[in-house]
Amino acid sequence: MTTANWVFAALLVLQGHFAASYLVPLDGEAQEEFGGLLAWLWPWSDGDGGLMGQLAVGGDLPLAGLFLAMTSATLFVCGALAAVEIGVPFGWWRFLAGGGAVLSLTLMAGFFGATKLLPMILAVAVLWAVATNWLQPPG
């Protein structure tokens, strides 16, 4: 197992976190934690809105965003498992990681804001890795 596989798996898990954090948007007080840095690692906040609707703490989440977030997070985590061959065949990593990245980009673009830039840049990096078949089989 190469170090690159583990680093890429960690990147996919981080991307899964960015997508899944949609389920629990930060309230105004939490956005200021750690000198305001928490909002950059937890990109969803109360009042975020866009083409897919508006987020509210304790309110209903827009259904399209919920579908994209959960599907993207699931694909990213399964892609991470495939990258390190834990219960998922290595050959599936491109489909899983690429699908997660496309859905994540769609989700972030639907609620675009400054805190969505890091997840979007990382999703583009994942798409680059998929397009170039960057990850090599372990062993």
mmCIF file of C-alpha atoms in Angstrom:
data_model
loop_
_atom_site.group_PDB
_atom_site.id
_atom_site.type_symbol
_atom_site.label_atom_id
_atom_site.label_comp_id
_atom_site.label_asym_id
_atom_site.label_seq_id
_atom_site.Cartn_x
_atom_site.Cartn_y
_atom_site.Cartn_z
ATOM 1 C CA MET A 1 0.000 0.000 0.000
ATOM 2 C CA THR A 2 1.559 3.270 -1.067
ATOM 3 C CA THR A 3 1.494 6.480 0.912
ATOM 4 C CA ALA A 4 -0.193 8.197 -2.038
ATOM 5 C CA ASN A 5 -3.169 5.858 -1.722
ATOM 6 C CA TRP A 6 -3.587 6.736 1.954
ATOM 7 C CA VAL A 7 -3.207 10.477 1.309
ATOM 8 C CA PHE A 8 -5.762 10.304 -1.496
ATOM 9 C CA ALA A 9 -8.121 8.321 0.748
ATOM 10 C CA ALA A 10 -7.769 11.037 3.411
ATOM 11 C CA LEU A 11 -8.606 13.674 0.777
ATOM 12 C CA LEU A 12 -11.737 11.733 -0.180
ATOM 13 C CA VAL A 13 -12.799 11.431 3.468
ATOM 14 C CA LEU A 14 -12.300 15.207 3.865
ATOM 15 C CA GLN A 15 -14.459 15.760 0.792
ATOM 16 C CA GLY A 16 -17.068 13.445 2.306
ATOM 17 C CA HIS A 17 -17.005 15.606 5.440
ATOM 18 C CA PHE A 18 -17.550 18.775 3.409
ATOM 19 C CA ALA A 19 -20.582 17.205 1.737
ATOM 20 C CA ALA A 20 -22.064 15.594 4.862
ATOM 21 C CA SER A 21 -21.689 18.770 6.920
ATOM 22 C CA TYR A 22 -24.610 20.097 4.831
ATOM 23 C CA LEU A 23 -26.858 18.198 7.260
ATOM 24 C CA VAL A 24 -25.816 20.396 10.208
ATOM 25 C CA PRO A 25 -25.324 24.026 9.143
ATOM 26 C CA LEU A 26 -23.476 26.259 11.620
ATOM 27 C CA ASP A 27 -25.428 28.876 13.519
ATOM 28 C CA GLY A 28 -24.114 32.438 13.841
ATOM 29 C CA GLU A 29 -22.312 31.798 17.133
ATOM 30 C CA ALA A 30 -20.540 28.659 15.900
ATOM 31 C CA GLN A 31 -19.331 30.478 12.779
ATOM 32 C CA GLU A 32 -17.121 32.659 15.002
ATOM 33 C CA GLU A 33 -15.405 29.738 16.767
ATOM 34 C CA PHE A 34 -11.620 29.471 16.435
ATOM 35 C CA GLY A 35 -11.386 33.054 15.236
ATOM 36 C CA GLY A 36 -13.823 32.418 12.401
ATOM 37 C CA LEU A 37 -11.758 29.565 10.961
ATOM 38 C CA LEU A 38 -14.383 26.917 11.699
ATOM 39 C CA ALA A 39 -16.580 28.254 8.905
ATOM 40 C CA TRP A 40 -13.842 27.393 6.390
ATOM 41 C CA LEU A 41 -13.687 23.760 7.525
ATOM 42 C CA TRP A 42 -17.473 23.482 7.937
ATOM 43 C CA PRO A 43 -18.708 25.242 4.793
ATOM 44 C CA TRP A 44 -22.443 25.243 5.588
ATOM 45 C CA SER A 45 -23.929 28.075 7.638
ATOM 46 C CA ASP A 46 -27.353 29.303 8.658
ATOM 47 C CA GLY A 47 -28.752 31.463 5.886
ATOM 48 C CA ASP A 48 -26.660 30.022 3.044
ATOM 49 C CA GLY A 49 -28.763 30.158 -0.063
ATOM 50 C CA GLY A 50 -28.616 29.808 -3.784
ATOM 51 C CA LEU A 51 -30.249 28.082 -6.702
ATOM 52 C CA MET A 52 -31.356 25.146 -4.551
ATOM 53 C CA GLY A 53 -32.971 27.074 -1.699
ATOM 54 C CA GLN A 54 -31.890 28.417 1.677
ATOM 55 C CA LEU A 55 -30.467 26.681 4.748
ATOM 56 C CA ALA A 56 -31.852 27.347 8.206
ATOM 57 C CA VAL A 57 -30.624 25.917 11.497
ATOM 58 C CA GLY A 58 -33.364 23.679 12.852
ATOM 59 C CA GLY A 59 -35.393 24.031 9.666
ATOM 60 C CA ASP A 60 -36.035 21.774 6.731
ATOM 61 C CA LEU A 61 -33.146 21.349 4.313
ATOM 62 C CA PRO A 62 -33.736 21.747 0.574
ATOM 63 C CA LEU A 63 -34.386 18.230 -0.740
ATOM 64 C CA ALA A 64 -32.153 18.498 -3.821
ATOM 65 C CA GLY A 65 -29.236 19.553 -1.634
ATOM 66 C CA LEU A 66 -29.925 16.745 0.818
ATOM 67 C CA PHE A 67 -29.823 14.169 -1.987
ATOM 68 C CA LEU A 68 -26.607 15.613 -3.428
ATOM 69 C CA ALA A 69 -24.926 15.851 -0.016
ATOM 70 C CA MET A 70 -25.725 12.321 1.109
ATOM 71 C CA THR A 71 -24.945 10.700 -2.238
ATOM 72 C CA SER A 72 -21.704 12.646 -2.624
ATOM 73 C CA ALA A 73 -20.550 11.842 0.915
ATOM 74 C CA THR A 74 -21.334 8.146 0.416
ATOM 75 C CA LEU A 75 -19.455 8.014 -2.894
ATOM 76 C CA PHE A 76 -16.432 9.797 -1.395
ATOM 77 C CA VAL A 77 -16.212 7.460 1.606
ATOM 78 C CA CYS A 78 -16.622 4.378 -0.607
ATOM 79 C CA GLY A 79 -13.992 5.822 -2.965
ATOM 80 C CA ALA A 80 -11.607 6.220 -0.028
ATOM 81 C CA LEU A 81 -12.175 2.594 0.941
ATOM 82 C CA ALA A 82 -11.524 1.531 -2.664
ATOM 83 C CA ALA A 83 -8.300 3.569 -2.812
ATOM 84 C CA VAL A 84 -6.890 1.530 0.067
ATOM 85 C CA GLU A 85 -8.705 -1.713 -0.825
ATOM 86 C CA ILE A 86 -10.739 -2.046 2.355
ATOM 87 C CA GLY A 87 -13.895 -3.931 1.408
ATOM 88 C CA VAL A 88 -14.284 -2.199 -1.972
ATOM 89 C CA PRO A 89 -12.413 -3.294 -5.134
ATOM 90 C CA PHE A 90 -9.594 -0.927 -6.104
ATOM 91 C CA GLY A 91 -10.887 -0.694 -9.669
ATOM 92 C CA TRP A 92 -13.973 1.184 -8.479
ATOM 93 C CA TRP A 93 -12.077 4.190 -7.085
ATOM 94 C CA ARG A 94 -12.368 6.257 -10.275
ATOM 95 C CA PHE A 95 -16.134 5.862 -10.579
ATOM 96 C CA LEU A 96 -16.742 6.477 -6.876
ATOM 97 C CA ALA A 97 -14.367 9.431 -6.464
ATOM 98 C CA GLY A 98 -15.373 11.005 -9.784
ATOM 99 C CA GLY A 99 -19.078 10.653 -9.076
ATOM 100 C CA GLY A 100 -18.636 12.130 -5.609
ATOM 101 C CA ALA A 101 -16.654 15.060 -7.013
ATOM 102 C CA VAL A 102 -19.234 15.876 -9.697
ATOM 103 C CA LEU A 103 -22.092 15.758 -7.181
ATOM 104 C CA SER A 104 -20.096 17.804 -4.669
ATOM 105 C CA LEU A 105 -19.322 20.469 -7.265
ATOM 106 C CA THR A 106 -23.010 20.622 -8.156
ATOM 107 C CA LEU A 107 -23.952 20.974 -4.480
ATOM 108 C CA MET A 108 -21.360 23.678 -3.770
ATOM 109 C CA ALA A 109 -22.295 25.610 -6.917
ATOM 110 C CA GLY A 110 -25.970 25.446 -5.940
ATOM 111 C CA PHE A 111 -25.183 27.287 -2.687
ATOM 112 C CA PHE A 112 -22.087 29.165 -3.856
ATOM 113 C CA GLY A 113 -20.241 31.304 -1.347
ATOM 114 C CA ALA A 114 -16.684 31.992 -0.210
ATOM 115 C CA THR A 115 -16.634 29.017 2.176
ATOM 116 C CA LYS A 116 -17.437 26.673 -0.710
ATOM 117 C CA LEU A 117 -14.204 27.505 -2.578
ATOM 118 C CA LEU A 118 -11.942 25.038 -0.722
ATOM 119 C CA PRO A 119 -14.304 22.070 -1.230
ATOM 120 C CA MET A 120 -14.721 23.036 -4.904
ATOM 121 C CA ILE A 121 -10.958 23.285 -5.484
ATOM 122 C CA LEU A 122 -10.422 19.905 -3.837
ATOM 123 C CA ALA A 123 -13.239 18.386 -5.926
ATOM 124 C CA VAL A 124 -11.505 19.637 -9.082
ATOM 125 C CA ALA A 125 -8.267 18.037 -7.827
ATOM 126 C CA VAL A 126 -10.136 14.738 -7.374
ATOM 127 C CA LEU A 127 -11.526 15.031 -10.915
ATOM 128 C CA TRP A 128 -7.990 15.643 -12.198
ATOM 129 C CA ALA A 129 -6.791 12.492 -10.398
ATOM 130 C CA VAL A 130 -9.672 10.532 -11.931
ATOM 131 C CA ALA A 131 -9.084 11.903 -15.441
ATOM 132 C CA THR A 132 -5.356 11.138 -15.361
ATOM 133 C CA ASN A 133 -5.786 7.775 -13.572
ATOM 134 C CA TRP A 134 -3.305 9.146 -11.034
ATOM 135 C CA LEU A 135 -3.781 6.526 -8.334
ATOM 136 C CA GLN A 136 -1.850 3.305 -8.814
ATOM 137 C CA PRO A 137 -2.983 -0.120 -7.560
ATOM 138 C CA PRO A 138 -1.559 -0.970 -4.160
ATOM 139 C CA GLY A 139 1.000 -3.699 -3.889
#
